[in-house]
PDB file of C-alpha atoms in Angstrom:
ATOM      1  CA  MET A   1      -2.733 -28.985  15.951  1.00  0.00           C
ATOM      2  CA  GLN A   2      -6.480 -28.505  15.519  1.00  0.00           C
ATOM      3  CA  GLU A   3      -8.232 -31.010  13.244  1.00  0.00           C
ATOM      4  CA  PHE A   4     -11.054 -30.142  10.858  1.00  0.00           C
ATOM      5  CA  VAL A   5     -13.011 -33.072   9.399  1.00  0.00           C
ATOM      6  CA  PHE A   6     -14.453 -32.857   5.888  1.00  0.00           C
ATOM      7  CA  SER A   7     -16.013 -35.452   3.612  1.00  0.00           C
ATOM      8  CA  PRO A   8     -13.414 -37.891   2.263  1.00  0.00           C
ATOM      9  CA  ALA A   9     -12.546 -38.196  -1.418  1.00  0.00           C
ATOM     10  CA  PRO A  10     -14.988 -40.188  -3.574  1.00  0.00           C
ATOM     11  CA  ALA A  11     -14.421 -43.928  -3.581  1.00  0.00           C
ATOM     12  CA  GLY A  12     -12.080 -45.125  -6.277  1.00  0.00           C
ATOM     13  CA  GLU A  13     -10.403 -41.741  -6.781  1.00  0.00           C
ATOM     14  CA  LYS A  14      -6.801 -42.153  -7.894  1.00  0.00           C
ATOM     15  CA  THR A  15      -3.926 -39.747  -7.463  1.00  0.00           C
ATOM     16  CA  ASN A  16      -0.176 -39.885  -7.899  1.00  0.00           C
ATOM     17  CA  LEU A  17       0.376 -37.268  -5.213  1.00  0.00           C
ATOM     18  CA  SER A  18       1.387 -38.203  -1.681  1.00  0.00           C
ATOM     19  CA  TRP A  19      -0.736 -35.355  -0.381  1.00  0.00           C
ATOM     20  CA  ARG A  20      -3.288 -32.919  -1.688  1.00  0.00           C
ATOM     21  CA  THR A  21      -3.497 -29.216  -0.980  1.00  0.00           C
ATOM     22  CA  TRP A  22      -6.709 -27.227  -1.144  1.00  0.00           C
ATOM     23  CA  ARG A  23      -7.289 -23.507  -0.805  1.00  0.00           C
ATOM     24  CA  LEU A  24     -10.229 -22.570   1.403  1.00  0.00           C
ATOM     25  CA  CYS A  25     -10.807 -18.925   2.234  1.00  0.00           C
ATOM     26  CA  GLY A  26      -7.167 -18.153   1.569  1.00  0.00           C
ATOM     27  CA  LEU A  27      -5.867 -20.825   3.950  1.00  0.00           C
ATOM     28  CA  THR A  28      -3.988 -24.008   3.102  1.00  0.00           C
ATOM     29  CA  TRP A  29      -5.423 -27.332   4.196  1.00  0.00           C
ATOM     30  CA  GLU A  30      -3.469 -30.547   3.770  1.00  0.00           C
ATOM     31  CA  HIS A  31      -4.556 -34.158   3.846  1.00  0.00           C
ATOM     32  CA  PRO A  32      -1.809 -36.827   3.717  1.00  0.00           C
ATOM     33  CA  ASP A  33      -3.006 -39.841   1.751  1.00  0.00           C
ATOM     34  CA  ASN A  34      -1.292 -42.227   4.139  1.00  0.00           C
ATOM     35  CA  GLN A  35      -3.537 -41.124   6.997  1.00  0.00           C
ATOM     36  CA  SER A  36      -7.130 -41.967   7.616  1.00  0.00           C
ATOM     37  CA  GLY A  37      -9.432 -39.297   8.863  1.00  0.00           C
ATOM     38  CA  GLY A  38     -10.027 -35.627   8.313  1.00  0.00           C
ATOM     39  CA  TRP A  39      -8.208 -32.638   6.973  1.00  0.00           C
ATOM     40  CA  ILE A  40      -5.494 -30.959   9.007  1.00  0.00           C
ATOM     41  CA  MET A  41      -5.005 -27.192   9.017  1.00  0.00           C
ATOM     42  CA  ALA A  42      -1.473 -26.263   7.999  1.00  0.00           C
ATOM     43  CA  ARG A  43       0.609 -24.216  10.419  1.00  0.00           C
ATOM     44  CA  ILE A  44       0.870 -20.552   9.491  1.00  0.00           C
ATOM     45  CA  THR A  45       3.642 -18.708  11.325  1.00  0.00           C
ATOM     46  CA  TYR A  46       3.863 -14.921  11.601  1.00  0.00           C
ATOM     47  CA  ARG A  47       7.005 -12.892  12.268  1.00  0.00           C
ATOM     48  CA  ASP A  48       8.037  -9.455  11.082  1.00  0.00           C
ATOM     49  CA  TRP A  49      11.715 -10.313  10.630  1.00  0.00           C
ATOM     50  CA  PRO A  50      13.570 -10.798   8.381  1.00  0.00           C
ATOM     51  CA  PRO A  51      11.745  -8.644   5.794  1.00  0.00           C
ATOM     52  CA  TYR A  52       9.988 -10.498   2.981  1.00  0.00           C
ATOM     53  CA  SER A  53      10.759 -13.887   4.514  1.00  0.00           C
ATOM     54  CA  PRO A  54       7.924 -16.472   4.318  1.00  0.00           C
ATOM     55  CA  THR A  55       6.808 -15.697   7.878  1.00  0.00           C
ATOM     56  CA  ASP A  56       6.895 -11.956   7.175  1.00  0.00           C
ATOM     57  CA  GLN A  57       4.974 -12.470   3.938  1.00  0.00           C
ATOM     58  CA  ASN A  58       2.230 -14.207   5.917  1.00  0.00           C
ATOM     59  CA  ARG A  59       1.928 -11.097   8.060  1.00  0.00           C
ATOM     60  CA  ARG A  60       1.929  -8.744   5.065  1.00  0.00           C
ATOM     61  CA  GLU A  61      -0.763 -10.751   3.320  1.00  0.00           C
ATOM     62  CA  ASN A  62      -3.078 -10.062   6.254  1.00  0.00           C
ATOM     63  CA  THR A  63      -2.923  -6.358   5.386  1.00  0.00           C
ATOM     64  CA  VAL A  64      -3.912  -7.131   1.792  1.00  0.00           C
ATOM     65  CA  VAL A  65      -7.058  -8.800   3.122  1.00  0.00           C
ATOM     66  CA  ALA A  66      -7.666  -5.725   5.281  1.00  0.00           C
ATOM     67  CA  ALA A  67      -7.114  -3.422   2.286  1.00  0.00           C
ATOM     68  CA  ARG A  68      -9.737  -5.344   0.310  1.00  0.00           C
ATOM     69  CA  LEU A  69     -12.292  -4.816   3.066  1.00  0.00           C
ATOM     70  CA  MET A  70     -11.294  -1.155   3.334  1.00  0.00           C
ATOM     71  CA  MET A  71     -11.958  -0.891  -0.393  1.00  0.00           C
ATOM     72  CA  ASN A  72     -15.474  -2.203   0.215  1.00  0.00           C
ATOM     73  CA  ALA A  73     -16.039   0.591   2.715  1.00  0.00           C
ATOM     74  CA  ALA A  74     -14.764   3.193   0.249  1.00  0.00           C
ATOM     75  CA  LEU A  75     -17.064   1.916  -2.489  1.00  0.00           C
ATOM     76  CA  THR A  76     -20.131   1.974  -0.252  1.00  0.00           C
ATOM     77  CA  ALA A  77     -19.440   5.418   1.248  1.00  0.00           C
ATOM     78  CA  PRO A  78     -22.112   8.078   0.579  1.00  0.00           C
ATOM     79  CA  ASN A  79     -21.626   9.531  -2.921  1.00  0.00           C
ATOM     80  CA  VAL A  80     -22.717  12.923  -4.226  1.00  0.00           C
ATOM     81  CA  GLY A  81     -25.936  12.346  -6.152  1.00  0.00           C
ATOM     82  CA  GLY A  82     -25.557   8.613  -5.727  1.00  0.00           C
ATOM     83  CA  LEU A  83     -23.246   8.514  -8.749  1.00  0.00           C
ATOM     84  CA  PRO A  84     -20.438   5.964  -9.071  1.00  0.00           C
ATOM     85  CA  MET A  85     -17.133   7.825  -8.991  1.00  0.00           C
ATOM     86  CA  THR A  86     -14.713   5.806  -6.861  1.00  0.00           C
ATOM     87  CA  GLU A  87     -11.702   3.957  -8.231  1.00  0.00           C
ATOM     88  CA  GLY A  88      -9.225   1.895  -6.254  1.00  0.00           C
ATOM     89  CA  GLU A  89      -6.134  -0.272  -6.554  1.00  0.00           C
ATOM     90  CA  ILE A  90      -4.095  -2.263  -4.051  1.00  0.00           C
ATOM     91  CA  VAL A  91      -0.321  -2.121  -4.401  1.00  0.00           C
ATOM     92  CA  TYR A  92       1.564  -4.939  -2.733  1.00  0.00           C
ATOM     93  CA  GLY A  93       5.101  -6.152  -3.174  1.00  0.00           C
ATOM     94  CA  GLU A  94       8.684  -4.998  -2.774  1.00  0.00           C
ATOM     95  CA  GLU A  95       9.262  -3.980  -6.398  1.00  0.00           C
ATOM     96  CA  GLU A  96       5.905  -2.256  -6.845  1.00  0.00           C
ATOM     97  CA  GLN A  97       6.250  -0.218  -3.651  1.00  0.00           C
ATOM     98  CA  GLU A  98       9.865   0.622  -4.461  1.00  0.00           C
ATOM     99  CA  GLN A  99       8.731   2.051  -7.791  1.00  0.00           C
ATOM    100  CA  ILE A 100       6.267   4.377  -6.071  1.00  0.00           C
ATOM    101  CA  ALA A 101       8.830   5.393  -3.435  1.00  0.00           C
ATOM    102  CA  ARG A 102      11.385   6.324  -6.091  1.00  0.00           C
ATOM    103  CA  LYS A 103       8.818   8.387  -7.964  1.00  0.00           C
ATOM    104  CA  MET A 104       8.109  10.258  -4.736  1.00  0.00           C
ATOM    105  CA  GLU A 105      11.828  10.925  -4.284  1.00  0.00           C
ATOM    106  CA  GLU A 106      11.980  12.212  -7.851  1.00  0.00           C
ATOM    107  CA  ILE A 107       9.074  14.593  -7.217  1.00  0.00           C
ATOM    108  CA  ALA A 108      10.660  15.731  -3.942  1.00  0.00           C
ATOM    109  CA  HIS A 109      13.507  17.445  -5.760  1.00  0.00           C
ATOM    110  CA  GLU A 110      11.259  19.364  -8.150  1.00  0.00           C
ATOM    111  CA  LYS A 111      10.294  21.975  -5.555  1.00  0.00           C
ATOM    112  CA  GLN A 112      11.914  22.885  -2.244  1.00  0.00           C
ATOM    113  CA  ALA A 113       8.599  23.544  -0.473  1.00  0.00           C
ATOM    114  CA  TRP A 114       7.461  19.942  -0.536  1.00  0.00           C
ATOM    115  CA  GLN A 115      10.862  18.234  -0.510  1.00  0.00           C
ATOM    116  CA  HIS A 116      10.962  16.987   3.086  1.00  0.00           C
ATOM    117  CA  ILE A 117       7.367  15.743   2.947  1.00  0.00           C
ATOM    118  CA  PHE A 118       7.903  13.634  -0.154  1.00  0.00           C
ATOM    119  CA  LEU A 119      11.274  12.349   1.064  1.00  0.00           C
ATOM    120  CA  TYR A 120       9.915  11.337   4.470  1.00  0.00           C
ATOM    121  CA  GLU A 121       6.809   9.727   3.040  1.00  0.00           C
ATOM    122  CA  ALA A 122       8.741   7.881   0.329  1.00  0.00           C
ATOM    123  CA  VAL A 123      10.281   5.835   3.141  1.00  0.00           C
ATOM    124  CA  MET A 124       6.795   5.151   4.491  1.00  0.00           C
ATOM    125  CA  ALA A 125       5.615   3.959   1.071  1.00  0.00           C
ATOM    126  CA  ARG A 126       8.631   1.688   0.830  1.00  0.00           C
ATOM    127  CA  GLN A 127       8.123   0.219   4.315  1.00  0.00           C
ATOM    128  CA  ALA A 128       4.328  -0.166   4.171  1.00  0.00           C
ATOM    129  CA  ASP A 129       2.962  -3.692   4.247  1.00  0.00           C
ATOM    130  CA  SER A 130       0.520  -2.770   1.483  1.00  0.00           C
ATOM    131  CA  ILE A 131      -0.937   0.371  -0.076  1.00  0.00           C
ATOM    132  CA  LEU A 132      -4.572   1.092  -0.900  1.00  0.00           C
ATOM    133  CA  LEU A 133      -5.067   3.748  -3.597  1.00  0.00           C
ATOM    134  CA  LEU A 134      -8.391   5.585  -3.801  1.00  0.00           C
ATOM    135  CA  GLY A 135      -9.324   8.035  -6.545  1.00  0.00           C
ATOM    136  CA  ASN A 136     -12.275  10.057  -7.826  1.00  0.00           C
ATOM    137  CA  THR A 137     -13.133   9.653 -11.506  1.00  0.00           C
ATOM    138  CA  ARG A 138     -15.486  12.635 -11.974  1.00  0.00           C
ATOM    139  CA  ALA A 139     -13.744  15.645 -10.425  1.00  0.00           C
ATOM    140  CA  TYR A 140     -11.815  16.351 -13.641  1.00  0.00           C
ATOM    141  CA  SER A 141     -14.195  15.244 -16.364  1.00  0.00           C
ATOM    142  CA  SER A 142     -17.702  16.245 -15.284  1.00  0.00           C
ATOM    143  CA  PRO A 143     -18.437  19.037 -12.763  1.00  0.00           C
ATOM    144  CA  TRP A 144     -21.418  18.693 -10.475  1.00  0.00           C
ATOM    145  CA  ASN A 145     -23.207  21.702 -12.012  1.00  0.00           C
ATOM    146  CA  GLY A 146     -24.910  22.325  -8.715  1.00  0.00           C
ATOM    147  CA  GLU A 147     -24.105  26.048  -8.299  1.00  0.00           C
ATOM    148  CA  CYS A 148     -22.220  25.398  -5.075  1.00  0.00           C
ATOM    149  CA  GLY A 149     -19.401  27.876  -5.716  1.00  0.00           C
ATOM    150  CA  LEU A 150     -16.810  25.684  -3.992  1.00  0.00           C
ATOM    151  CA  CYS A 151     -14.277  25.809  -6.836  1.00  0.00           C
ATOM    152  CA  ALA A 152     -13.893  29.608  -7.080  1.00  0.00           C
ATOM    153  CA  GLY A 153     -16.639  31.268  -5.076  1.00  0.00           C
ATOM    154  CA  ARG A 154     -18.893  31.848  -8.068  1.00  0.00           C
ATOM    155  CA  PRO A 155     -22.537  30.745  -7.956  1.00  0.00           C
ATOM    156  CA  ASP A 156     -21.941  28.301 -10.815  1.00  0.00           C
ATOM    157  CA  CYS A 157     -19.279  26.072 -12.427  1.00  0.00           C
ATOM    158  CA  SER A 158     -18.025  28.741 -14.838  1.00  0.00           C
ATOM    159  CA  PHE A 159     -14.503  28.786 -13.359  1.00  0.00           C
ATOM    160  CA  VAL A 160     -13.953  25.137 -14.275  1.00  0.00           C
ATOM    161  CA  TYR A 161     -15.422  25.493 -17.769  1.00  0.00           C
ATOM    162  CA  GLU A 162     -13.492  28.694 -18.540  1.00  0.00           C
ATOM    163  CA  ASN A 163     -10.174  27.085 -17.682  1.00  0.00           C
ATOM    164  CA  ARG A 164     -10.728  23.816 -19.523  1.00  0.00           C
ATOM    165  CA  THR A 165     -11.143  22.915 -23.170  1.00  0.00           C
ATOM    166  CA  GLN A 166     -14.825  22.097 -23.594  1.00  0.00           C
ATOM    167  CA  LYS A 167     -17.705  22.222 -26.023  1.00  0.00           C
ATOM    168  CA  ALA A 168     -21.360  22.419 -25.024  1.00  0.00           C
ATOM    169  CA  GLY A 169     -20.353  21.604 -21.466  1.00  0.00           C
ATOM    170  CA  LEU A 170     -18.410  18.477 -22.442  1.00  0.00           C
ATOM    171  CA  ILE A 171     -14.825  18.712 -21.154  1.00  0.00           C
ATOM    172  CA  ASP A 172     -11.960  17.423 -23.288  1.00  0.00           C
ATOM    173  CA  THR A 173      -9.957  15.027 -21.114  1.00  0.00           C
ATOM    174  CA  THR A 174      -7.495  13.922 -23.807  1.00  0.00           C
ATOM    175  CA  ASP A 175      -4.905  16.595 -22.944  1.00  0.00           C
ATOM    176  CA  ARG A 176      -3.133  15.020 -19.995  1.00  0.00           C
ATOM    177  CA  ARG A 177      -0.120  17.324 -19.918  1.00  0.00           C
ATOM    178  CA  CYS A 178       0.480  18.600 -16.410  1.00  0.00           C
ATOM    179  CA  ASP A 179       3.261  20.564 -14.724  1.00  0.00           C
ATOM    180  CA  THR A 180       1.619  20.549 -11.292  1.00  0.00           C
ATOM    181  CA  LEU A 181       1.043  17.787  -8.756  1.00  0.00           C
ATOM    182  CA  VAL A 182      -2.680  17.655  -9.532  1.00  0.00           C
ATOM    183  CA  GLN A 183      -4.144  18.580 -12.907  1.00  0.00           C
ATOM    184  CA  GLY A 184      -6.956  21.077 -12.566  1.00  0.00           C
ATOM    185  CA  PRO A 185      -9.096  22.938 -11.986  1.00  0.00           C
ATOM    186  CA  LEU A 186     -11.270  20.261 -10.436  1.00  0.00           C
ATOM    187  CA  CYS A 187     -14.873  20.145  -9.384  1.00  0.00           C
ATOM    188  CA  ALA A 188     -14.458  20.812  -5.677  1.00  0.00           C
ATOM    189  CA  MET A 189     -17.682  18.996  -4.812  1.00  0.00           C
ATOM    190  CA  TYR A 190     -16.473  15.744  -6.352  1.00  0.00           C
ATOM    191  CA  ALA A 191     -12.930  16.177  -5.054  1.00  0.00           C
ATOM    192  CA  HIS A 192     -14.441  16.659  -1.603  1.00  0.00           C
ATOM    193  CA  GLN A 193     -16.268  13.364  -2.076  1.00  0.00           C
ATOM    194  CA  LEU A 194     -12.956  11.510  -1.899  1.00  0.00           C
ATOM    195  CA  GLY A 195     -12.733  12.439   1.774  1.00  0.00           C
ATOM    196  CA  TYR A 196     -15.800  10.330   2.533  1.00  0.00           C
ATOM    197  CA  ASN A 197     -14.280   7.380   0.700  1.00  0.00           C
ATOM    198  CA  VAL A 198     -11.004   7.652   2.577  1.00  0.00           C
ATOM    199  CA  GLY A 199     -12.763   8.195   5.905  1.00  0.00           C
ATOM    200  CA  SER A 200     -14.903   5.096   5.441  1.00  0.00           C
ATOM    201  CA  ALA A 201     -11.830   3.022   4.581  1.00  0.00           C
ATOM    202  CA  LEU A 202     -10.012   4.256   7.685  1.00  0.00           C
ATOM    203  CA  ALA A 203     -13.032   3.473   9.871  1.00  0.00           C
ATOM    204  CA  VAL A 204     -12.861  -0.146   8.738  1.00  0.00           C
ATOM    205  CA  ALA A 205      -9.093  -0.204   9.371  1.00  0.00           C
ATOM    206  CA  VAL A 206      -9.780   0.681  13.013  1.00  0.00           C
ATOM    207  CA  HIS A 207     -12.079  -2.320  13.429  1.00  0.00           C
ATOM    208  CA  LEU A 208      -9.614  -4.612  11.644  1.00  0.00           C
ATOM    209  CA  TYR A 209      -6.788  -3.520  13.980  1.00  0.00           C
ATOM    210  CA  VAL A 210      -4.395  -2.449  11.251  1.00  0.00           C
ATOM    211  CA  ASP A 211      -2.509   0.834  11.182  1.00  0.00           C
ATOM    212  CA  ALA A 212      -3.593   3.001   8.250  1.00  0.00           C
ATOM    213  CA  ARG A 213      -2.705   6.545   7.256  1.00  0.00           C
ATOM    214  CA  PRO A 214      -3.652   8.497   4.098  1.00  0.00           C
ATOM    215  CA  PHE A 215      -1.019  10.287   1.980  1.00  0.00           C
ATOM    216  CA  ILE A 216      -1.636  12.614  -0.961  1.00  0.00           C
ATOM    217  CA  SER A 217       2.051  12.197  -1.822  1.00  0.00           C
ATOM    218  CA  ILE A 218       1.770   8.436  -2.293  1.00  0.00           C
ATOM    219  CA  GLY A 219      -1.407   8.811  -4.326  1.00  0.00           C
ATOM    220  CA  THR A 220       0.087  11.517  -6.549  1.00  0.00           C
ATOM    221  CA  ALA A 221       3.228   9.515  -7.300  1.00  0.00           C
ATOM    222  CA  ALA A 222       1.217   6.355  -7.974  1.00  0.00           C
ATOM    223  CA  GLN A 223      -1.092   8.238 -10.317  1.00  0.00           C
ATOM    224  CA  LYS A 224       1.859   9.531 -12.326  1.00  0.00           C
ATOM    225  CA  LEU A 225       3.007   5.917 -12.681  1.00  0.00           C
ATOM    226  CA  GLY A 226      -0.343   4.889 -14.161  1.00  0.00           C
ATOM    227  CA  TYR A 227      -2.271   3.686 -11.129  1.00  0.00           C
ATOM    228  CA  CYS A 228      -5.921   4.786 -10.953  1.00  0.00           C
ATOM    229  CA  ASN A 229      -5.466   6.406 -14.350  1.00  0.00           C
ATOM    230  CA  ASN A 230      -9.157   7.308 -14.632  1.00  0.00           C
ATOM    231  CA  SER A 231      -9.050   9.446 -11.488  1.00  0.00           C
ATOM    232  CA  ALA A 232      -8.535  13.178 -11.147  1.00  0.00           C
ATOM    233  CA  VAL A 233      -7.001  12.998  -7.683  1.00  0.00           C
ATOM    234  CA  VAL A 234      -5.687   9.952  -5.802  1.00  0.00           C
ATOM    235  CA  ILE A 235      -4.998   9.294  -2.122  1.00  0.00           C
ATOM    236  CA  GLY A 236      -2.698   6.492  -1.000  1.00  0.00           C
ATOM    237  CA  ILE A 237      -3.378   4.737   2.300  1.00  0.00           C
ATOM    238  CA  ALA A 238      -0.384   2.929   3.801  1.00  0.00           C
ATOM    239  CA  VAL A 239      -1.606  -0.180   5.641  1.00  0.00           C
ATOM    240  CA  ASN A 240       0.613  -1.794   8.288  1.00  0.00           C
ATOM    241  CA  ALA A 241       0.450  -4.597  10.840  1.00  0.00           C
ATOM    242  CA  ARG A 242       3.566  -3.960  12.905  1.00  0.00           C
ATOM    243  CA  ALA A 243       4.403  -3.394  16.534  1.00  0.00           C
ATOM    244  CA  LYS A 244       5.805   0.012  15.593  1.00  0.00           C
ATOM    245  CA  CYS A 245       3.956   2.227  13.117  1.00  0.00           C
ATOM    246  CA  GLU A 246       6.704   4.412  11.669  1.00  0.00           C
ATOM    247  CA  PRO A 247       4.444   7.064  10.037  1.00  0.00           C
ATOM    248  CA  SER A 248       3.076   8.024  13.471  1.00  0.00           C
ATOM    249  CA  ASP A 249       6.335   9.544  14.743  1.00  0.00           C
ATOM    250  CA  PRO A 250       9.219   9.397  12.232  1.00  0.00           C
ATOM    251  CA  ALA A 251      12.710  10.432  13.193  1.00  0.00           C
ATOM    252  CA  ILE A 252      14.200  13.757  12.102  1.00  0.00           C
ATOM    253  CA  ASP A 253      15.687  13.428   8.601  1.00  0.00           C
ATOM    254  CA  TYR A 254      13.666  10.264   8.259  1.00  0.00           C
ATOM    255  CA  HIS A 255      14.811   9.672   4.692  1.00  0.00           C
ATOM    256  CA  LEU A 256      18.302   9.206   6.178  1.00  0.00           C
ATOM    257  CA  VAL A 257      17.560   7.930   9.686  1.00  0.00           C
ATOM    258  CA  ASN A 258      15.261   4.940   9.272  1.00  0.00           C
ATOM    259  CA  LEU A 259      15.375   1.216   9.946  1.00  0.00           C
ATOM    260  CA  ASP A 260      16.508   0.162   6.470  1.00  0.00           C
ATOM    261  CA  ARG A 261      19.360   2.665   6.398  1.00  0.00           C
ATOM    262  CA  ALA A 262      20.403   1.768   9.946  1.00  0.00           C
ATOM    263  CA  ILE A 263      20.630  -1.923   9.120  1.00  0.00           C
ATOM    264  CA  ASP A 264      22.603  -1.190   5.968  1.00  0.00           C
ATOM    265  CA  ALA A 265      24.999   0.992   7.970  1.00  0.00           C
ATOM    266  CA  ILE A 266      25.557  -1.855  10.443  1.00  0.00           C
ATOM    267  CA  ARG A 267      26.313  -4.251   7.611  1.00  0.00           C
ATOM    268  CA  GLY A 268      28.805  -1.757   6.194  1.00  0.00           C
ATOM    269  CA  ASN A 269      30.591  -1.484   9.532  1.00  0.00           C
ATOM    270  CA  VAL A 270      30.289  -5.077  10.656  1.00  0.00           C
ATOM    271  CA  ASN A 271      33.991  -5.301  11.555  1.00  0.00           C
ATOM    272  CA  GLN A 272      33.416  -2.773  14.323  1.00  0.00           C
ATOM    273  CA  LEU A 273      30.993  -5.206  15.977  1.00  0.00           C
ATOM    274  CA  GLY A 274      33.768  -7.676  16.714  1.00  0.00           C
ATOM    275  CA  VAL A 275      33.586  -9.792  13.573  1.00  0.00           C
ATOM    276  CA  ARG A 276      37.137 -10.604  12.517  1.00  0.00           C
ATOM    277  CA  PRO A 277      38.122  -9.425   9.045  1.00  0.00           C
ATOM    278  CA  ALA A 278      38.829 -11.990   6.348  1.00  0.00           C
ATOM    279  CA  THR A 279      42.516 -11.050   6.420  1.00  0.00           C
ATOM    280  CA  GLY A 280      42.840 -11.876  10.121  1.00  0.00           C
ATOM    281  CA  LYS A 281      44.410 -14.913  11.752  1.00  0.00           C
ATOM    282  CA  GLU A 282      42.938 -18.309  10.952  1.00  0.00           C
ATOM    283  CA  TYR A 283      40.556 -19.125  13.811  1.00  0.00           C
ATOM    284  CA  ARG A 284      41.393 -22.836  13.730  1.00  0.00           C
ATOM    285  CA  ALA A 285      44.957 -22.057  14.758  1.00  0.00           C
ATOM    286  CA  GLY A 286      43.695 -20.931  18.134  1.00  0.00           C
ATOM    287  CA  ASP A 287      40.696 -19.434  19.890  1.00  0.00           C
ATOM    288  CA  PRO A 288      40.857 -15.680  19.156  1.00  0.00           C
ATOM    289  CA  ALA A 289      38.748 -15.010  22.263  1.00  0.00           C
ATOM    290  CA  LYS A 290      41.526 -16.185  24.567  1.00  0.00           C
ATOM    291  CA  LYS A 291      44.163 -13.664  25.513  1.00  0.00           C
ATOM    292  CA  ARG A 292      47.745 -14.806  25.233  1.00  0.00           C
TER     293      ARG A 292
END
């Protein structure tokens, strides 16, 4: 165990605790009062099994740190006109990710064309170690007015203004009713800006050695649940620190054939693995492994 020496407590300090715990840079340091000397770094163990165990939580928390740094990269990415327009949230936790995954499964059954995508990627949202959500806050509320023609091929922003409630160029954003995945029309220049934010975040992920993949499906479902509620369009980046990155090559019918479902199937058929049923012979009456 490596020892780190810090200044001792002030003379005369009294405490009823047998040891004191301090948080430094997210790590736990412990100093037993019955020892003389420095501070000792606590042991932090990492394993990816069983899910959500203390050792697995340690591993998952590393991806939250990575997601924070990826958020920095997204915020400092080049912006159109130098205007602030990036919004982000980090989603972390079994219940929070399950909520997003179920929303994706709900959306999947609204239209056949996108069903398999949302069903597959719902599993990925559920199994991610953490999720970074990135959104653009200007694409819906304030067009660029730069005569780029990206939204409809016209040499101005008239397409956006004609299809939105507005007065004197000020768009009314209070009507949030939407029967499509993304409410529009959007300013294509600002929507395009989100690609730079996502790209910058992914570049940092490479240097932090975490697996990261962007999903419009995760971002859309999260937005409908209230995440990044100031944004016009949201992208979700699944961040993982595992030996096997499932989103890279999922199995066919991945919403049915995945690790969680496989484990549950084994538990449901545990008797077939040689475990004796509860109604079987009492094992203390004789070794069931011995043939008579």
